[in-house]
Amino acid sequence: MTEENQLYRLVEDGQRLVGEEFLKGEAKIPDEALDEYVEPMPSGATGNLQTLDSSVERILNEYSETDTAMDGALAEDVHQCLDITRRTAGDPGLWHWIAVDRYPDFVRHRWEYRSEAAMREKFLGAGSDLYSNAIHRLWWIAELTSDGDDYTLTEQVFANQTIVNKVFDRWFARYQPAVVAICDELADERSGVIDEATRRFNHALTNVQLEALSEEDARNLTRRVIQDVR
């Protein structure tokens, strides 16, 4: 039997504790300072954090810094270990707590420090932007591409960073039928085709009601776009 842990959120005022030295890994935030701005998730959400701790530790040991392959190696565990709904996942404070308090070493290991603004996004992004927060993006991509316990498409997506970059930074990225269709159809395409096909797919959706689009409709649209691009 796995032990479930209470999940928490970092309240907005707590973001002021996240300075440049912390982002660079040159300073830590004292627990007593952070605790003042951490509160339990209102939903009472829980997660198997012991298992996730072990998975993150393994990633840090097995993958070199900024190796994009660590995304695919960790995404399933993030998704499986956090027992949350999409509604709960929409709370930015949860992901801020996970990144700042629980797994800051992973965030710095995965993302090279290029600027304070860019690194703050990896720690304190989230909300409507699926691509920002370093942990948030892993959960959401797995949520949108998995089928029950089948993470085959999730693995295919993370194996192709062009798909990750071009699909999940689009406005349609939260609509699962469209995501599944375009990711599946583009899985074996070269980067140039993916780049142009996602741009045209995104433009084509401006003329339809997204929620009325079935996965089959999205798949047919993707195939037509790919044929045109080729």
PDB file of C-alpha atoms in Angstrom:
ATOM      1  CA  MET A   1       0.000   0.000   0.000  1.00  0.00           C
ATOM      2  CA  THR A   2       1.482   3.351  -1.032  1.00  0.00           C
ATOM      3  CA  GLU A   3       1.504   6.274   1.364  1.00  0.00           C
ATOM      4  CA  GLU A   4      -0.293   9.392   0.172  1.00  0.00           C
ATOM      5  CA  ASN A   5       0.958  12.830   1.202  1.00  0.00           C
ATOM      6  CA  GLN A   6      -0.937  16.092   1.458  1.00  0.00           C
ATOM      7  CA  LEU A   7      -0.181  18.437  -1.438  1.00  0.00           C
ATOM      8  CA  TYR A   8       0.361  22.133  -0.844  1.00  0.00           C
ATOM      9  CA  ARG A   9       0.367  25.409  -2.722  1.00  0.00           C
ATOM     10  CA  LEU A  10       2.648  28.439  -2.555  1.00  0.00           C
ATOM     11  CA  VAL A  11       0.524  31.550  -2.104  1.00  0.00           C
ATOM     12  CA  GLU A  12       1.176  34.495  -4.402  1.00  0.00           C
ATOM     13  CA  ASP A  13       2.962  36.586  -1.765  1.00  0.00           C
ATOM     14  CA  GLY A  14       5.492  33.780  -1.372  1.00  0.00           C
ATOM     15  CA  GLN A  15       6.840  34.415  -4.852  1.00  0.00           C
ATOM     16  CA  ARG A  16       8.859  37.317  -3.462  1.00  0.00           C
ATOM     17  CA  LEU A  17      11.112  34.772  -1.744  1.00  0.00           C
ATOM     18  CA  VAL A  18      12.262  33.462  -5.113  1.00  0.00           C
ATOM     19  CA  GLY A  19      15.259  35.647  -5.944  1.00  0.00           C
ATOM     20  CA  GLU A  20      17.996  35.400  -8.519  1.00  0.00           C
ATOM     21  CA  GLU A  21      20.425  33.596  -6.203  1.00  0.00           C
ATOM     22  CA  PHE A  22      17.813  30.895  -5.551  1.00  0.00           C
ATOM     23  CA  LEU A  23      17.084  30.563  -9.259  1.00  0.00           C
ATOM     24  CA  LYS A  24      20.789  30.034  -9.925  1.00  0.00           C
ATOM     25  CA  GLY A  25      21.091  27.496  -7.121  1.00  0.00           C
ATOM     26  CA  GLU A  26      23.423  29.752  -5.147  1.00  0.00           C
ATOM     27  CA  ALA A  27      21.048  30.145  -2.172  1.00  0.00           C
ATOM     28  CA  LYS A  28      18.280  28.244  -0.441  1.00  0.00           C
ATOM     29  CA  ILE A  29      15.032  29.545   0.980  1.00  0.00           C
ATOM     30  CA  PRO A  30      14.887  28.754   4.725  1.00  0.00           C
ATOM     31  CA  ASP A  31      12.069  26.374   5.605  1.00  0.00           C
ATOM     32  CA  GLU A  32      10.714  28.726   8.238  1.00  0.00           C
ATOM     33  CA  ALA A  33      10.497  31.550   5.685  1.00  0.00           C
ATOM     34  CA  LEU A  34       8.790  29.355   3.087  1.00  0.00           C
ATOM     35  CA  ASP A  35       6.365  27.764   5.555  1.00  0.00           C
ATOM     36  CA  GLU A  36       4.715  31.134   6.127  1.00  0.00           C
ATOM     37  CA  TYR A  37       3.545  31.163   2.509  1.00  0.00           C
ATOM     38  CA  VAL A  38       2.608  27.510   2.061  1.00  0.00           C
ATOM     39  CA  GLU A  39      -0.913  26.204   2.631  1.00  0.00           C
ATOM     40  CA  PRO A  40      -2.691  22.864   1.991  1.00  0.00           C
ATOM     41  CA  MET A  41      -4.486  22.503  -1.302  1.00  0.00           C
ATOM     42  CA  PRO A  42      -8.152  23.470  -0.740  1.00  0.00           C
ATOM     43  CA  SER A  43      -9.237  20.313  -2.551  1.00  0.00           C
ATOM     44  CA  GLY A  44      -7.341  18.115  -0.087  1.00  0.00           C
ATOM     45  CA  ALA A  45      -5.374  16.652  -3.000  1.00  0.00           C
ATOM     46  CA  THR A  46      -2.709  14.079  -2.213  1.00  0.00           C
ATOM     47  CA  GLY A  47       0.214  12.441  -3.951  1.00  0.00           C
ATOM     48  CA  ASN A  48       2.686   9.606  -3.558  1.00  0.00           C
ATOM     49  CA  LEU A  49       5.652  11.902  -2.996  1.00  0.00           C
ATOM     50  CA  GLN A  50       8.000   9.195  -1.715  1.00  0.00           C
ATOM     51  CA  THR A  51       7.846   7.447  -5.080  1.00  0.00           C
ATOM     52  CA  LEU A  52       8.166  10.735  -6.935  1.00  0.00           C
ATOM     53  CA  ASP A  53      11.132  11.732  -4.757  1.00  0.00           C
ATOM     54  CA  SER A  54      12.878   8.502  -5.784  1.00  0.00           C
ATOM     55  CA  SER A  55      12.081   9.072  -9.455  1.00  0.00           C
ATOM     56  CA  VAL A  56      13.447  12.614  -9.387  1.00  0.00           C
ATOM     57  CA  GLU A  57      16.609  11.456  -7.598  1.00  0.00           C
ATOM     58  CA  ARG A  58      17.114   8.791 -10.267  1.00  0.00           C
ATOM     59  CA  ILE A  59      16.731  11.376 -13.028  1.00  0.00           C
ATOM     60  CA  LEU A  60      19.302  13.655 -11.408  1.00  0.00           C
ATOM     61  CA  ASN A  61      21.766  10.779 -11.217  1.00  0.00           C
ATOM     62  CA  GLU A  62      21.187   9.276 -14.667  1.00  0.00           C
ATOM     63  CA  TYR A  63      20.827  12.315 -16.923  1.00  0.00           C
ATOM     64  CA  SER A  64      23.288  15.074 -17.641  1.00  0.00           C
ATOM     65  CA  GLU A  65      22.218  18.684 -17.173  1.00  0.00           C
ATOM     66  CA  THR A  66      19.704  20.022 -19.733  1.00  0.00           C
ATOM     67  CA  ASP A  67      19.284  16.586 -21.367  1.00  0.00           C
ATOM     68  CA  THR A  68      15.767  16.790 -22.810  1.00  0.00           C
ATOM     69  CA  ALA A  69      15.361  13.015 -22.514  1.00  0.00           C
ATOM     70  CA  MET A  70      14.728  13.441 -18.791  1.00  0.00           C
ATOM     71  CA  ASP A  71      11.300  14.923 -19.623  1.00  0.00           C
ATOM     72  CA  GLY A  72      10.008  11.671 -21.043  1.00  0.00           C
ATOM     73  CA  ALA A  73      11.703   9.649 -18.323  1.00  0.00           C
ATOM     74  CA  LEU A  74       9.895  11.550 -15.557  1.00  0.00           C
ATOM     75  CA  ALA A  75       6.536  12.563 -17.042  1.00  0.00           C
ATOM     76  CA  GLU A  76       4.691   9.297 -16.384  1.00  0.00           C
ATOM     77  CA  ASP A  77       5.791   9.218 -12.746  1.00  0.00           C
ATOM     78  CA  VAL A  78       4.749  12.856 -12.220  1.00  0.00           C
ATOM     79  CA  HIS A  79       1.351  12.054 -13.685  1.00  0.00           C
ATOM     80  CA  GLN A  80       0.895   8.803 -11.771  1.00  0.00           C
ATOM     81  CA  CYS A  81       2.159  10.056  -8.422  1.00  0.00           C
ATOM     82  CA  LEU A  82       0.068  13.222  -8.215  1.00  0.00           C
ATOM     83  CA  ASP A  83      -3.535  12.234  -7.528  1.00  0.00           C
ATOM     84  CA  ILE A  84      -5.120  15.386  -8.903  1.00  0.00           C
ATOM     85  CA  THR A  85      -7.899  16.421 -11.242  1.00  0.00           C
ATOM     86  CA  ARG A  86      -7.507  18.851 -14.115  1.00  0.00           C
ATOM     87  CA  ARG A  87      -9.300  21.424 -11.996  1.00  0.00           C
ATOM     88  CA  THR A  88      -6.720  21.030  -9.235  1.00  0.00           C
ATOM     89  CA  ALA A  89      -3.927  21.055 -11.816  1.00  0.00           C
ATOM     90  CA  GLY A  90      -5.175  24.477 -12.908  1.00  0.00           C
ATOM     91  CA  ASP A  91      -4.035  26.014  -9.606  1.00  0.00           C
ATOM     92  CA  PRO A  92      -0.634  27.652 -10.257  1.00  0.00           C
ATOM     93  CA  GLY A  93       0.193  27.643  -6.544  1.00  0.00           C
ATOM     94  CA  LEU A  94       0.449  23.845  -6.553  1.00  0.00           C
ATOM     95  CA  TRP A  95       3.132  23.850  -9.245  1.00  0.00           C
ATOM     96  CA  HIS A  96       4.952  26.755  -7.634  1.00  0.00           C
ATOM     97  CA  TRP A  97       5.192  24.761  -4.406  1.00  0.00           C
ATOM     98  CA  ILE A  98       6.336  21.612  -6.200  1.00  0.00           C
ATOM     99  CA  ALA A  99       9.022  23.475  -8.154  1.00  0.00           C
ATOM    100  CA  VAL A 100      10.238  25.827  -5.406  1.00  0.00           C
ATOM    101  CA  ASP A 101       9.888  23.694  -2.281  1.00  0.00           C
ATOM    102  CA  ARG A 102       9.965  20.093  -3.448  1.00  0.00           C
ATOM    103  CA  TYR A 103      12.072  19.754  -6.595  1.00  0.00           C
ATOM    104  CA  PRO A 104      14.157  22.890  -7.231  1.00  0.00           C
ATOM    105  CA  ASP A 105      17.207  20.752  -8.047  1.00  0.00           C
ATOM    106  CA  PHE A 106      15.307  19.095 -10.887  1.00  0.00           C
ATOM    107  CA  VAL A 107      14.238  22.433 -12.343  1.00  0.00           C
ATOM    108  CA  ARG A 108      17.824  23.705 -12.386  1.00  0.00           C
ATOM    109  CA  HIS A 109      19.127  20.379 -13.702  1.00  0.00           C
ATOM    110  CA  ARG A 110      16.676  20.378 -16.616  1.00  0.00           C
ATOM    111  CA  TRP A 111      16.814  24.072 -17.535  1.00  0.00           C
ATOM    112  CA  GLU A 112      19.965  26.092 -18.012  1.00  0.00           C
ATOM    113  CA  TYR A 113      19.948  29.511 -16.395  1.00  0.00           C
ATOM    114  CA  ARG A 114      19.800  32.018 -19.261  1.00  0.00           C
ATOM    115  CA  SER A 115      18.085  34.954 -17.597  1.00  0.00           C
ATOM    116  CA  GLU A 116      16.223  35.662 -14.386  1.00  0.00           C
ATOM    117  CA  ALA A 117      12.933  36.081 -16.263  1.00  0.00           C
ATOM    118  CA  ALA A 118      13.276  32.783 -18.132  1.00  0.00           C
ATOM    119  CA  MET A 119      14.193  30.828 -15.008  1.00  0.00           C
ATOM    120  CA  ARG A 120      11.418  32.410 -12.943  1.00  0.00           C
ATOM    121  CA  GLU A 121       8.987  31.077 -15.527  1.00  0.00           C
ATOM    122  CA  LYS A 122      10.267  27.533 -14.965  1.00  0.00           C
ATOM    123  CA  PHE A 123       9.660  27.900 -11.227  1.00  0.00           C
ATOM    124  CA  LEU A 124       6.699  30.281 -11.110  1.00  0.00           C
ATOM    125  CA  GLY A 125       4.938  29.816 -14.432  1.00  0.00           C
ATOM    126  CA  ALA A 126       1.786  27.652 -14.802  1.00  0.00           C
ATOM    127  CA  GLY A 127      -1.902  28.486 -15.052  1.00  0.00           C
ATOM    128  CA  SER A 128      -3.103  28.710 -18.656  1.00  0.00           C
ATOM    129  CA  ASP A 129       0.410  28.327 -20.098  1.00  0.00           C
ATOM    130  CA  LEU A 130       1.065  24.587 -20.328  1.00  0.00           C
ATOM    131  CA  TYR A 131       4.636  25.086 -21.405  1.00  0.00           C
ATOM    132  CA  SER A 132       6.023  27.293 -18.627  1.00  0.00           C
ATOM    133  CA  ASN A 133       6.496  25.614 -15.232  1.00  0.00           C
ATOM    134  CA  ALA A 134       9.034  22.776 -15.388  1.00  0.00           C
ATOM    135  CA  ILE A 135       6.865  20.207 -13.552  1.00  0.00           C
ATOM    136  CA  HIS A 136       3.468  21.496 -14.646  1.00  0.00           C
ATOM    137  CA  ARG A 137       4.326  20.886 -18.314  1.00  0.00           C
ATOM    138  CA  LEU A 138       5.248  17.240 -17.647  1.00  0.00           C
ATOM    139  CA  TRP A 139       1.963  16.499 -15.880  1.00  0.00           C
ATOM    140  CA  TRP A 140      -0.204  18.223 -18.467  1.00  0.00           C
ATOM    141  CA  ILE A 141       1.473  16.660 -21.485  1.00  0.00           C
ATOM    142  CA  ALA A 142       1.122  13.215 -19.889  1.00  0.00           C
ATOM    143  CA  GLU A 143      -2.494  13.992 -18.961  1.00  0.00           C
ATOM    144  CA  LEU A 144      -3.375  14.965 -22.520  1.00  0.00           C
ATOM    145  CA  THR A 145      -1.511  12.178 -24.333  1.00  0.00           C
ATOM    146  CA  SER A 146      -1.998   9.149 -22.077  1.00  0.00           C
ATOM    147  CA  ASP A 147      -4.824   6.628 -22.374  1.00  0.00           C
ATOM    148  CA  GLY A 148      -5.418   5.205 -18.921  1.00  0.00           C
ATOM    149  CA  ASP A 149      -2.151   3.505 -17.989  1.00  0.00           C
ATOM    150  CA  ASP A 150      -0.922   3.561 -21.596  1.00  0.00           C
ATOM    151  CA  TYR A 151       1.742   6.234 -22.051  1.00  0.00           C
ATOM    152  CA  THR A 152       2.878   5.184 -25.531  1.00  0.00           C
ATOM    153  CA  LEU A 153       1.904   8.478 -27.166  1.00  0.00           C
ATOM    154  CA  THR A 154       3.373  10.412 -24.231  1.00  0.00           C
ATOM    155  CA  GLU A 155       6.718   8.704 -24.797  1.00  0.00           C
ATOM    156  CA  GLN A 156       6.546   9.407 -28.541  1.00  0.00           C
ATOM    157  CA  VAL A 157       5.830  13.073 -27.903  1.00  0.00           C
ATOM    158  CA  PHE A 158       8.717  13.568 -25.498  1.00  0.00           C
ATOM    159  CA  ALA A 159      11.034  11.712 -27.877  1.00  0.00           C
ATOM    160  CA  ASN A 160      10.452  14.533 -30.366  1.00  0.00           C
ATOM    161  CA  GLN A 161      11.080  17.923 -28.771  1.00  0.00           C
ATOM    162  CA  THR A 162       9.816  19.700 -31.889  1.00  0.00           C
ATOM    163  CA  ILE A 163       6.345  18.298 -31.182  1.00  0.00           C
ATOM    164  CA  VAL A 164       6.615  19.346 -27.533  1.00  0.00           C
ATOM    165  CA  ASN A 165       7.650  22.857 -28.529  1.00  0.00           C
ATOM    166  CA  LYS A 166       5.245  23.378 -31.409  1.00  0.00           C
ATOM    167  CA  VAL A 167       2.081  21.675 -30.132  1.00  0.00           C
ATOM    168  CA  PHE A 168       1.976  22.490 -26.434  1.00  0.00           C
ATOM    169  CA  ASP A 169       2.718  26.158 -26.849  1.00  0.00           C
ATOM    170  CA  ARG A 170      -0.449  26.586 -28.969  1.00  0.00           C
ATOM    171  CA  TRP A 171      -3.869  27.775 -27.829  1.00  0.00           C
ATOM    172  CA  PHE A 172      -5.505  24.433 -28.694  1.00  0.00           C
ATOM    173  CA  ALA A 173      -3.107  22.471 -26.460  1.00  0.00           C
ATOM    174  CA  ARG A 174      -5.669  21.853 -23.685  1.00  0.00           C
ATOM    175  CA  TYR A 175      -8.177  20.228 -26.063  1.00  0.00           C
ATOM    176  CA  GLN A 176      -7.323  16.545 -25.868  1.00  0.00           C
ATOM    177  CA  PRO A 177      -8.883  15.252 -29.123  1.00  0.00           C
ATOM    178  CA  ALA A 178      -6.869  17.765 -31.148  1.00  0.00           C
ATOM    179  CA  VAL A 179      -3.687  17.085 -29.170  1.00  0.00           C
ATOM    180  CA  VAL A 180      -3.945  13.302 -29.556  1.00  0.00           C
ATOM    181  CA  ALA A 181      -4.665  13.536 -33.267  1.00  0.00           C
ATOM    182  CA  ILE A 182      -1.894  15.945 -34.208  1.00  0.00           C
ATOM    183  CA  CYS A 183       0.738  14.346 -31.960  1.00  0.00           C
ATOM    184  CA  ASP A 184      -0.009  10.881 -33.292  1.00  0.00           C
ATOM    185  CA  GLU A 185      -0.006  11.944 -36.933  1.00  0.00           C
ATOM    186  CA  LEU A 186       3.190  13.992 -36.596  1.00  0.00           C
ATOM    187  CA  ALA A 187       5.143  11.479 -34.500  1.00  0.00           C
ATOM    188  CA  ASP A 188       7.364  10.282 -37.363  1.00  0.00           C
ATOM    189  CA  GLU A 189       7.624  13.526 -39.303  1.00  0.00           C
ATOM    190  CA  ARG A 190      10.757  15.639 -39.639  1.00  0.00           C
ATOM    191  CA  SER A 191      11.061  18.918 -37.774  1.00  0.00           C
ATOM    192  CA  GLY A 192      10.336  21.135 -40.764  1.00  0.00           C
ATOM    193  CA  VAL A 193       7.040  19.387 -41.453  1.00  0.00           C
ATOM    194  CA  ILE A 194       6.034  19.514 -37.788  1.00  0.00           C
ATOM    195  CA  ASP A 195       6.809  23.218 -37.585  1.00  0.00           C
ATOM    196  CA  GLU A 196       4.778  24.185 -40.629  1.00  0.00           C
ATOM    197  CA  ALA A 197       1.973  21.656 -40.059  1.00  0.00           C
ATOM    198  CA  THR A 198       1.289  22.853 -36.509  1.00  0.00           C
ATOM    199  CA  ARG A 199       1.265  26.466 -37.711  1.00  0.00           C
ATOM    200  CA  ARG A 200      -1.267  25.655 -40.440  1.00  0.00           C
ATOM    201  CA  PHE A 201      -3.316  23.439 -38.118  1.00  0.00           C
ATOM    202  CA  ASN A 202      -3.476  26.246 -35.583  1.00  0.00           C
ATOM    203  CA  HIS A 203      -4.591  28.701 -38.281  1.00  0.00           C
ATOM    204  CA  ALA A 204      -7.221  26.272 -39.621  1.00  0.00           C
ATOM    205  CA  LEU A 205      -8.788  25.991 -36.179  1.00  0.00           C
ATOM    206  CA  THR A 206      -9.613  29.697 -36.200  1.00  0.00           C
ATOM    207  CA  ASN A 207     -12.411  28.841 -38.644  1.00  0.00           C
ATOM    208  CA  VAL A 208     -14.017  26.063 -36.593  1.00  0.00           C
ATOM    209  CA  GLN A 209     -15.436  25.645 -33.107  1.00  0.00           C
ATOM    210  CA  LEU A 210     -12.703  23.701 -31.333  1.00  0.00           C
ATOM    211  CA  GLU A 211     -14.995  21.922 -28.868  1.00  0.00           C
ATOM    212  CA  ALA A 212     -17.078  20.581 -31.741  1.00  0.00           C
ATOM    213  CA  LEU A 213     -14.024  18.963 -33.340  1.00  0.00           C
ATOM    214  CA  SER A 214     -13.840  15.210 -32.750  1.00  0.00           C
ATOM    215  CA  GLU A 215     -10.551  13.331 -32.674  1.00  0.00           C
ATOM    216  CA  GLU A 216     -11.400  11.885 -36.103  1.00  0.00           C
ATOM    217  CA  ASP A 217     -12.074  15.381 -37.460  1.00  0.00           C
ATOM    218  CA  ALA A 218      -8.790  16.634 -36.025  1.00  0.00           C
ATOM    219  CA  ARG A 219      -6.935  13.643 -37.441  1.00  0.00           C
ATOM    220  CA  ASN A 220      -8.389  14.202 -40.933  1.00  0.00           C
ATOM    221  CA  LEU A 221      -7.506  17.886 -40.758  1.00  0.00           C
ATOM    222  CA  THR A 222      -3.962  17.051 -39.662  1.00  0.00           C
ATOM    223  CA  ARG A 223      -3.509  14.590 -42.518  1.00  0.00           C
ATOM    224  CA  ARG A 224      -4.666  17.161 -45.074  1.00  0.00           C
ATOM    225  CA  VAL A 225      -2.313  19.750 -43.628  1.00  0.00           C
ATOM    226  CA  ILE A 226       0.623  17.322 -43.687  1.00  0.00           C
ATOM    227  CA  GLN A 227      -0.073  16.446 -47.334  1.00  0.00           C
ATOM    228  CA  ASP A 228      -0.108  20.129 -48.245  1.00  0.00           C
ATOM    229  CA  VAL A 229       3.146  20.788 -46.367  1.00  0.00           C
ATOM    230  CA  ARG A 230       4.917  17.891 -48.030  1.00  0.00           C
TER     231      ARG A 230
END
